Amino acid sequence: MNKRVQAFLAKMQEKELDGIIINNLKNVYYLTGFWGSNGTVFISRDRQVLVTDSRYIIAAKQEVTGFEIVADRDELAVIAGIVKDMGLSRIGFEDEISVSYYHRMQAAFEGLDLLPQTQFVEALRMIKDEKEIATIRKACSISNQAFHDALDFIKPGKTEIEIANFLDFRMRELGASGLSFDTILASGINSSKPHAHPMHKPVELGEAITMDFGCLYDHYVSDMTRTIYLGHVSDEQAEIYNTVLKANQALIDQAKAGLGFCDFDKIPRDIIIEAGYGDYFTHGIGHGIGLDIHEEPYFSQTSKEVIKSGMVLTDEPGIYIEGSHGIRVENLVVSVKDEQEGFLHFDSLTIVPLDPEPLNVDIMEERDKQLYNEYQAMVYKTLSPYLDDEEKKWLLNETRAI
């Protein structure tokens, strides 16, 4: 029995359930290793069953161990038969199912207690194991490289859609199986929309260009955002860029054991509020990622939960000035533990140079400069062994200390 099923069973016992039906296909994959468009899992203390249809039966037999595999299109009838044979009565199910499917369940399990479960598997998925982190790291390496390559492609006159398509196709060329989400690429006034759609608008000198994108690799996602500038940067743009970057780095700087979900949001938000831009930071600081691009944990300002080692999180403060421009900087980080003390720091999975051009060094505090230089040095140290002499020269300039 794999560790994920063991954790599942322990949680099921805490909730005093006899068994649980899992329909969410990503949760099915998480528990079994089976990937397909039709799959339902039933887990009880004594039996673990995967029900799929004949299209996937060969793949299921190849991919899944530790589960009975049944080929049948009426999964509820199969599971109802198992429940009856075992004399079970308290059956959990994921509460995201449709009303019509729930009515089918009521008919199939008439007379039994059907008990909705919220985020049952998703809560287990919050903590990634070493294999998951390695897979996400690989996904990040693909999107990191695509960004580096896009910097050569981006020129005045290229349209937002052309640049977005370049990123999308480049990630596939580098080994991605798909996109984490539709690429967000916005220039000039469009960048004031946090989730703008790419348009047939040419990018122009003096504009901010925000790129938020990611890829799928072996079912896991990456996610990163960078704002770059073409040509001249105004004083206002530099001030806002400095503020957003300070907020992004402060969260990493203040990581410690016991850091709360509320702190994860509060630390960067307070910096933006103090700078006078609180009303222009209109979304949460971040979220978990994994099999989904948005998954637990989320960071409510009233939450009492704390960051635990093994969480993979986005750190993405932004400021958006309607009618002018927007700036967002997003790194994907993994919380790392010390063997004795638990979670202590974040490691960045986003290894992409920060744009030095919009920085106003004169208004940066010494600690902010230090954090900036440490990140840039890490980027150079990590990437330079894989580059030729010309590429190293370029990267050295992009990651130069301030």
Short mmCIF file of C-alpha atoms in Angstrom, two decimals:
data_model
loop_
_atom_site.label_atom_id
_atom_site.label_comp_id
_atom_site.label_asym_id
_atom_site.label_seq_id
_atom_site.Cartn_x
_atom_site.Cartn_y
_atom_site.Cartn_z
CA MET A 1 0.00 0.00 0.00
CA ASN A 2 1.52 3.34 -1.03
CA LYS A 3 2.07 6.19 1.45
CA ARG A 4 -0.65 8.34 -0.12
CA VAL A 5 -3.28 5.66 0.42
CA GLN A 6 -2.03 5.14 3.97
CA ALA A 7 -2.47 8.86 4.69
CA PHE A 8 -5.88 8.74 3.02
CA LEU A 9 -6.99 5.84 5.23
CA ALA A 10 -5.75 7.55 8.39
CA LYS A 11 -7.78 10.65 7.55
CA MET A 12 -10.80 8.53 6.64
CA GLN A 13 -10.63 6.85 10.04
CA GLU A 14 -10.51 10.23 11.77
CA LYS A 15 -13.75 11.16 10.01
CA GLU A 16 -15.33 7.81 10.95
CA LEU A 17 -16.07 6.89 7.34
CA ASP A 18 -16.34 3.34 6.02
CA GLY A 19 -15.24 4.29 2.52
CA ILE A 20 -14.93 7.20 0.11
CA ILE A 21 -15.69 7.61 -3.59
CA ILE A 22 -13.21 9.77 -5.53
CA ASN A 23 -14.26 11.18 -8.93
CA ASN A 24 -11.88 14.11 -9.40
CA LEU A 25 -9.52 12.77 -12.05
CA LYS A 26 -6.46 14.54 -10.67
CA ASN A 27 -7.18 13.08 -7.25
CA VAL A 28 -7.57 9.67 -8.92
CA TYR A 29 -4.14 10.14 -10.47
CA TYR A 30 -2.62 11.29 -7.19
CA LEU A 31 -3.82 8.15 -5.40
CA THR A 32 -3.32 5.56 -8.15
CA GLY A 33 -0.99 6.85 -10.87
CA PHE A 34 -3.75 6.35 -13.46
CA TRP A 35 -4.32 9.17 -15.97
CA GLY A 36 -7.37 9.14 -18.20
CA SER A 37 -10.71 10.77 -18.89
CA ASN A 38 -12.73 8.09 -17.09
CA GLY A 39 -11.74 6.84 -13.67
CA THR A 40 -13.37 6.50 -10.26
CA VAL A 41 -11.72 5.25 -7.08
CA PHE A 42 -13.34 3.63 -4.07
CA ILE A 43 -11.21 3.25 -0.96
CA SER A 44 -12.16 1.43 2.21
CA ARG A 45 -10.00 -0.05 4.92
CA ASP A 46 -9.95 -3.48 3.26
CA ARG A 47 -10.39 -2.75 -0.44
CA GLN A 48 -9.04 -0.18 -2.88
CA VAL A 49 -10.69 -0.25 -6.30
CA LEU A 50 -10.22 1.71 -9.54
CA VAL A 51 -13.14 1.59 -11.98
CA THR A 52 -12.54 2.73 -15.55
CA ASP A 53 -13.80 1.67 -18.98
CA SER A 54 -12.39 -0.67 -21.61
CA ARG A 55 -10.51 2.12 -23.41
CA TYR A 56 -8.14 2.47 -20.47
CA ILE A 57 -7.97 -1.01 -19.01
CA ILE A 58 -4.56 -1.86 -20.52
CA ALA A 59 -3.08 1.46 -19.42
CA ALA A 60 -4.55 1.07 -15.94
CA LYS A 61 -2.99 -2.37 -15.55
CA GLN A 62 0.37 -0.93 -16.59
CA GLU A 63 0.21 2.20 -14.44
CA VAL A 64 -1.56 1.11 -11.25
CA THR A 65 -0.42 -1.13 -8.42
CA GLY A 66 -2.16 -1.89 -5.14
CA PHE A 67 -5.69 -1.38 -6.52
CA GLU A 68 -8.24 -3.79 -7.93
CA ILE A 69 -8.96 -2.68 -11.50
CA VAL A 70 -12.48 -3.07 -12.87
CA ALA A 71 -13.61 -2.24 -16.42
CA ASP A 72 -17.22 -1.04 -16.26
CA ARG A 73 -19.01 2.12 -17.40
CA ASP A 74 -21.41 2.02 -14.45
CA GLU A 75 -18.94 2.77 -11.67
CA LEU A 76 -21.64 3.48 -9.10
CA ALA A 77 -23.19 0.05 -9.60
CA VAL A 78 -19.77 -1.58 -9.15
CA ILE A 79 -19.04 0.39 -5.97
CA ALA A 80 -22.56 -0.12 -4.60
CA GLY A 81 -22.06 -3.88 -4.99
CA ILE A 82 -18.78 -3.71 -3.08
CA VAL A 83 -20.34 -1.61 -0.32
CA LYS A 84 -23.23 -4.06 0.04
CA ASP A 85 -20.95 -7.11 0.10
CA MET A 86 -18.79 -5.52 2.81
CA GLY A 87 -21.73 -4.28 4.89
CA LEU A 88 -20.56 -0.64 4.86
CA SER A 89 -22.88 2.25 5.70
CA ARG A 90 -21.03 5.57 6.01
CA ILE A 91 -19.81 6.51 2.56
CA GLY A 92 -17.99 9.75 1.79
CA PHE A 93 -17.89 11.49 -1.57
CA GLU A 94 -16.27 14.61 -3.02
CA ASP A 95 -18.66 17.56 -2.76
CA GLU A 96 -17.71 19.02 -6.15
CA ILE A 97 -19.88 16.54 -8.07
CA SER A 98 -22.92 17.70 -10.05
CA VAL A 99 -26.46 17.59 -8.69
CA SER A 100 -27.44 15.00 -11.29
CA TYR A 101 -24.54 12.74 -10.27
CA TYR A 102 -25.54 13.11 -6.62
CA HIS A 103 -29.05 11.97 -7.49
CA ARG A 104 -27.54 8.90 -9.18
CA MET A 105 -25.56 8.23 -6.00
CA GLN A 106 -28.68 8.49 -3.86
CA ALA A 107 -30.36 5.87 -6.03
CA ALA A 108 -27.32 3.56 -6.05
CA PHE A 109 -26.71 3.81 -2.29
CA GLU A 110 -30.30 4.03 -1.08
CA GLY A 111 -30.58 3.68 2.68
CA LEU A 112 -26.90 4.46 3.35
CA ASP A 113 -25.32 7.60 4.78
CA LEU A 114 -23.79 9.67 1.96
CA LEU A 115 -21.44 12.21 3.54
CA PRO A 116 -19.95 15.07 1.45
CA GLN A 117 -16.23 15.73 1.88
CA THR A 118 -14.60 19.06 1.07
CA GLN A 119 -11.01 19.10 -0.20
CA PHE A 120 -10.35 15.64 1.28
CA VAL A 121 -7.58 14.64 -1.13
CA GLU A 122 -6.56 18.22 -1.93
CA ALA A 123 -5.52 18.70 1.70
CA LEU A 124 -3.18 15.71 1.35
CA ARG A 125 -1.83 17.13 -1.91
CA MET A 126 -0.67 20.34 -0.19
CA ILE A 127 2.54 18.64 0.96
CA LYS A 128 4.62 17.48 -1.98
CA ASP A 129 7.01 14.56 -1.81
CA GLU A 130 10.50 14.59 -3.33
CA LYS A 131 9.33 13.12 -6.63
CA GLU A 132 6.62 15.74 -7.02
CA ILE A 133 9.03 18.58 -6.24
CA ALA A 134 11.53 17.20 -8.76
CA THR A 135 8.80 17.07 -11.42
CA ILE A 136 7.70 20.64 -10.70
CA ARG A 137 11.34 21.72 -10.78
CA LYS A 138 11.63 20.21 -14.27
CA ALA A 139 8.48 22.01 -15.40
CA CYS A 140 9.96 25.25 -14.06
CA SER A 141 13.23 24.66 -15.91
CA ILE A 142 11.25 24.49 -19.16
CA SER A 143 9.36 27.73 -18.56
CA ASN A 144 12.55 29.39 -17.29
CA GLN A 145 14.35 28.54 -20.54
CA ALA A 146 11.40 29.65 -22.66
CA PHE A 147 11.50 33.05 -20.96
CA HIS A 148 15.23 33.42 -21.63
CA ASP A 149 14.63 32.60 -25.30
CA ALA A 150 11.68 34.99 -25.52
CA LEU A 151 13.86 37.92 -24.49
CA ASP A 152 15.66 37.64 -27.85
CA PHE A 153 12.35 37.38 -29.70
CA ILE A 154 10.67 40.41 -28.12
CA LYS A 155 11.14 43.57 -30.18
CA PRO A 156 9.07 46.70 -30.84
CA GLY A 157 6.41 45.83 -33.40
CA LYS A 158 5.92 42.23 -32.29
CA THR A 159 2.34 41.70 -31.16
CA GLU A 160 1.26 40.37 -27.78
CA ILE A 161 -0.17 37.28 -29.45
CA GLU A 162 3.04 36.64 -31.37
CA ILE A 163 5.08 36.77 -28.16
CA ALA A 164 2.58 34.59 -26.28
CA ASN A 165 2.62 32.03 -29.10
CA PHE A 166 6.42 32.04 -29.08
CA LEU A 167 6.42 31.19 -25.37
CA ASP A 168 3.77 28.49 -25.80
CA PHE A 169 5.46 26.72 -28.68
CA ARG A 170 8.93 27.09 -27.18
CA MET A 171 7.83 25.35 -23.98
CA ARG A 172 6.48 22.46 -26.05
CA GLU A 173 9.75 22.27 -28.00
CA LEU A 174 11.58 22.03 -24.68
CA GLY A 175 9.52 19.04 -23.56
CA ALA A 176 6.27 20.39 -22.09
CA SER A 177 3.13 18.37 -22.76
CA GLY A 178 0.92 21.45 -22.57
CA LEU A 179 0.30 24.76 -20.85
CA SER A 180 -0.52 25.32 -17.20
CA PHE A 181 -3.08 27.92 -18.29
CA ASP A 182 -3.66 30.32 -21.18
CA THR A 183 -0.60 32.54 -21.31
CA ILE A 184 -1.11 36.07 -20.00
CA LEU A 185 0.88 38.59 -21.99
CA ALA A 186 0.01 42.27 -21.73
CA SER A 187 1.82 45.45 -22.71
CA GLY A 188 1.27 49.11 -21.94
CA ILE A 189 -2.25 49.90 -20.73
CA ASN A 190 -3.22 46.24 -21.11
CA SER A 191 -0.78 45.30 -18.34
CA SER A 192 -3.03 47.09 -15.83
CA LYS A 193 -5.37 44.08 -16.15
CA PRO A 194 -3.97 41.32 -13.89
CA HIS A 195 -5.28 38.55 -16.17
CA ALA A 196 -5.28 40.24 -19.56
CA HIS A 197 -5.67 38.24 -22.75
CA PRO A 198 -3.00 38.71 -25.44
CA MET A 199 -4.16 40.96 -28.26
CA HIS A 200 -3.07 41.85 -31.79
CA LYS A 201 -1.42 44.90 -30.28
CA PRO A 202 2.22 45.62 -31.14
CA VAL A 203 4.49 46.22 -28.17
CA GLU A 204 6.10 49.66 -28.17
CA LEU A 205 9.15 51.40 -26.74
CA GLY A 206 8.61 52.69 -23.21
CA GLU A 207 6.00 50.06 -22.36
CA ALA A 208 5.86 47.55 -19.54
CA ILE A 209 5.31 43.96 -20.74
CA THR A 210 3.94 41.49 -18.21
CA MET A 211 4.30 37.77 -19.00
CA ASP A 212 2.55 35.22 -16.77
CA PHE A 213 2.85 31.66 -18.06
CA GLY A 214 3.72 28.08 -17.28
CA CYS A 215 3.77 24.56 -18.63
CA LEU A 216 2.77 20.99 -17.87
CA TYR A 217 5.39 18.33 -17.38
CA ASP A 218 4.38 14.81 -16.35
CA HIS A 219 1.01 16.23 -15.19
CA TYR A 220 2.52 18.88 -12.87
CA VAL A 221 2.57 22.62 -13.57
CA SER A 222 4.93 25.56 -13.45
CA ASP A 223 3.96 29.21 -13.01
CA MET A 224 6.02 32.40 -13.24
CA THR A 225 5.58 36.10 -14.02
CA ARG A 226 8.05 38.73 -15.12
CA THR A 227 7.51 42.36 -16.08
CA ILE A 228 10.10 43.77 -18.46
CA TYR A 229 10.42 47.13 -20.20
CA LEU A 230 11.22 48.19 -23.73
CA GLY A 231 13.41 51.26 -23.64
CA HIS A 232 12.80 54.20 -21.31
CA VAL A 233 11.39 53.63 -17.83
CA SER A 234 9.54 56.52 -16.21
CA ASP A 235 10.11 57.54 -12.59
CA GLU A 236 6.65 56.22 -11.66
CA GLN A 237 7.32 52.88 -13.33
CA ALA A 238 10.64 52.57 -11.49
CA GLU A 239 9.04 53.39 -8.14
CA ILE A 240 6.28 50.81 -8.63
CA TYR A 241 8.72 48.17 -9.88
CA ASN A 242 10.91 48.72 -6.82
CA THR A 243 7.89 48.38 -4.54
CA VAL A 244 6.67 45.14 -6.13
CA LEU A 245 10.16 43.62 -6.11
CA LYS A 246 10.64 44.58 -2.46
CA ALA A 247 7.33 42.90 -1.59
CA ASN A 248 8.30 39.78 -3.51
CA GLN A 249 11.70 39.45 -1.84
CA ALA A 250 10.50 40.36 1.67
CA LEU A 251 8.34 37.26 1.82
CA ILE A 252 11.34 35.04 1.11
CA ASP A 253 13.51 37.05 3.49
CA GLN A 254 11.11 36.68 6.42
CA ALA A 255 10.46 32.96 6.07
CA LYS A 256 10.74 31.13 9.37
CA ALA A 257 9.30 28.21 11.30
CA GLY A 258 5.70 28.97 12.27
CA LEU A 259 5.05 31.42 9.42
CA GLY A 260 1.28 31.61 9.10
CA PHE A 261 -0.89 31.66 6.02
CA CYS A 262 -2.02 35.12 7.10
CA ASP A 263 1.64 36.26 7.35
CA PHE A 264 2.31 34.97 3.83
CA ASP A 265 -0.19 37.52 2.55
CA LYS A 266 0.41 40.26 5.14
CA ILE A 267 4.19 40.65 4.77
CA PRO A 268 4.19 41.73 1.10
CA ARG A 269 0.83 43.47 1.29
CA ASP A 270 2.00 45.74 4.13
CA ILE A 271 4.97 46.85 2.02
CA ILE A 272 2.69 47.80 -0.87
CA ILE A 273 0.24 49.55 1.45
CA GLU A 274 3.06 51.50 3.13
CA ALA A 275 4.24 52.67 -0.29
CA GLY A 276 0.78 54.07 -0.98
CA TYR A 277 -0.36 51.47 -3.51
CA GLY A 278 -2.53 49.22 -1.33
CA ASP A 279 -5.67 49.91 -3.36
CA TYR A 280 -3.85 48.79 -6.50
CA PHE A 281 -2.85 45.34 -5.23
CA THR A 282 -6.14 43.70 -6.07
CA HIS A 283 -5.54 39.96 -5.69
CA GLY A 284 -4.09 37.49 -3.23
CA ILE A 285 -0.34 37.08 -2.80
CA GLY A 286 -0.36 33.54 -4.11
CA HIS A 287 -1.54 29.95 -3.89
CA GLY A 288 -0.35 26.40 -3.98
CA ILE A 289 0.39 24.63 -7.26
CA GLY A 290 0.89 21.02 -8.23
CA LEU A 291 -1.42 18.93 -10.39
CA ASP A 292 -3.61 22.06 -10.59
CA ILE A 293 -2.44 25.58 -11.30
CA HIS A 294 -4.52 26.83 -8.36
CA GLU A 295 -4.75 24.48 -5.41
CA GLU A 296 -4.43 24.44 -1.64
CA PRO A 297 -3.12 26.28 0.23
CA TYR A 298 -4.69 29.69 -0.24
CA PHE A 299 -3.73 32.57 2.01
CA SER A 300 -6.60 34.14 3.88
CA GLN A 301 -5.66 37.07 6.11
CA THR A 302 -7.72 35.45 8.89
CA SER A 303 -6.31 31.91 8.57
CA LYS A 304 -4.69 30.27 11.62
CA GLU A 305 -2.80 27.62 9.61
CA VAL A 306 0.98 27.68 9.16
CA ILE A 307 3.34 26.96 6.28
CA LYS A 308 4.73 23.43 6.34
CA SER A 309 7.74 21.98 4.59
CA GLY A 310 7.01 20.54 1.18
CA MET A 311 4.50 23.18 0.10
CA VAL A 312 5.05 24.63 -3.38
CA LEU A 313 3.71 28.18 -3.49
CA THR A 314 3.53 31.24 -5.72
CA ASP A 315 4.84 34.59 -4.47
CA GLU A 316 3.25 37.11 -6.83
CA PRO A 317 2.67 40.67 -5.62
CA GLY A 318 1.50 43.18 -8.18
CA ILE A 319 0.38 46.79 -8.63
CA TYR A 320 -2.06 47.76 -11.38
CA ILE A 321 -2.78 51.36 -12.32
CA GLU A 322 -5.90 51.51 -14.49
CA GLY A 323 -5.31 53.45 -17.70
CA SER A 324 -1.54 53.34 -17.27
CA HIS A 325 0.23 50.04 -16.65
CA GLY A 326 0.71 47.13 -14.25
CA ILE A 327 3.64 45.26 -12.74
CA ARG A 328 3.80 41.76 -11.29
CA VAL A 329 6.79 39.67 -10.25
CA GLU A 330 6.13 36.02 -9.45
CA ASN A 331 8.47 33.34 -8.23
CA LEU A 332 7.53 29.76 -7.50
CA VAL A 333 9.03 28.64 -4.19
CA VAL A 334 9.19 25.43 -2.17
CA SER A 335 9.21 25.50 1.62
CA VAL A 336 12.24 23.63 2.93
CA LYS A 337 12.69 22.11 6.36
CA ASP A 338 15.52 21.76 8.80
CA GLU A 339 15.63 18.26 10.26
CA GLN A 340 15.40 19.54 13.82
CA GLU A 341 13.29 22.67 13.53
CA GLY A 342 10.87 22.11 10.68
CA PHE A 343 10.14 24.65 7.92
CA LEU A 344 12.76 27.39 7.86
CA HIS A 345 13.15 28.89 4.38
CA PHE A 346 11.96 29.05 0.79
CA ASP A 347 13.98 27.82 -2.19
CA SER A 348 13.12 29.47 -5.49
CA LEU A 349 12.14 27.16 -8.34
CA THR A 350 11.93 30.17 -10.67
CA ILE A 351 15.48 30.71 -11.85
CA VAL A 352 15.17 33.67 -14.17
CA PRO A 353 17.07 36.96 -13.96
CA LEU A 354 15.21 40.00 -12.71
CA ASP A 355 15.21 42.95 -15.10
CA PRO A 356 17.76 45.46 -13.73
CA GLU A 357 16.77 48.28 -16.08
CA PRO A 358 13.69 49.61 -14.22
CA LEU A 359 15.36 49.60 -10.80
CA ASN A 360 15.95 52.90 -9.05
CA VAL A 361 18.91 51.90 -6.92
CA ASP A 362 18.95 55.26 -5.13
CA ILE A 363 15.68 54.50 -3.32
CA MET A 364 16.50 50.89 -2.43
CA GLU A 365 17.39 49.96 1.14
CA GLU A 366 20.62 48.04 1.68
CA ARG A 367 18.80 44.83 2.63
CA ASP A 368 16.75 45.02 -0.56
CA LYS A 369 19.92 45.39 -2.61
CA GLN A 370 21.45 42.42 -0.81
CA LEU A 371 18.41 40.22 -1.49
CA TYR A 372 18.37 41.28 -5.14
CA ASN A 373 22.07 40.51 -5.55
CA GLU A 374 21.74 37.14 -3.80
CA TYR A 375 18.92 36.08 -6.12
CA GLN A 376 20.75 37.22 -9.25
CA ALA A 377 23.94 35.45 -8.12
CA MET A 378 21.94 32.25 -7.58
CA VAL A 379 20.52 32.53 -11.09
CA TYR A 380 23.97 32.93 -12.61
CA LYS A 381 25.51 30.12 -10.55
CA THR A 382 22.67 27.74 -11.46
CA LEU A 383 22.45 28.48 -15.18
CA SER A 384 25.99 29.40 -16.29
CA PRO A 385 27.36 25.82 -16.37
CA TYR A 386 24.90 25.04 -19.17
CA LEU A 387 25.72 28.08 -21.34
CA ASP A 388 28.30 28.83 -24.01
CA ASP A 389 30.66 31.79 -23.66
CA GLU A 390 28.36 34.28 -25.39
CA GLU A 391 25.37 33.22 -23.34
CA LYS A 392 27.39 33.43 -20.13
CA LYS A 393 28.43 36.96 -21.04
CA TRP A 394 24.80 37.94 -21.57
CA LEU A 395 23.67 36.31 -18.32
CA LEU A 396 26.51 37.91 -16.36
CA ASN A 397 25.28 41.32 -17.50
CA GLU A 398 21.64 40.52 -16.74
CA THR A 399 22.48 39.30 -13.23
CA ARG A 400 25.05 41.97 -12.41
CA ALA A 401 25.14 43.22 -8.85
CA ILE A 402 23.76 46.64 -7.96
#
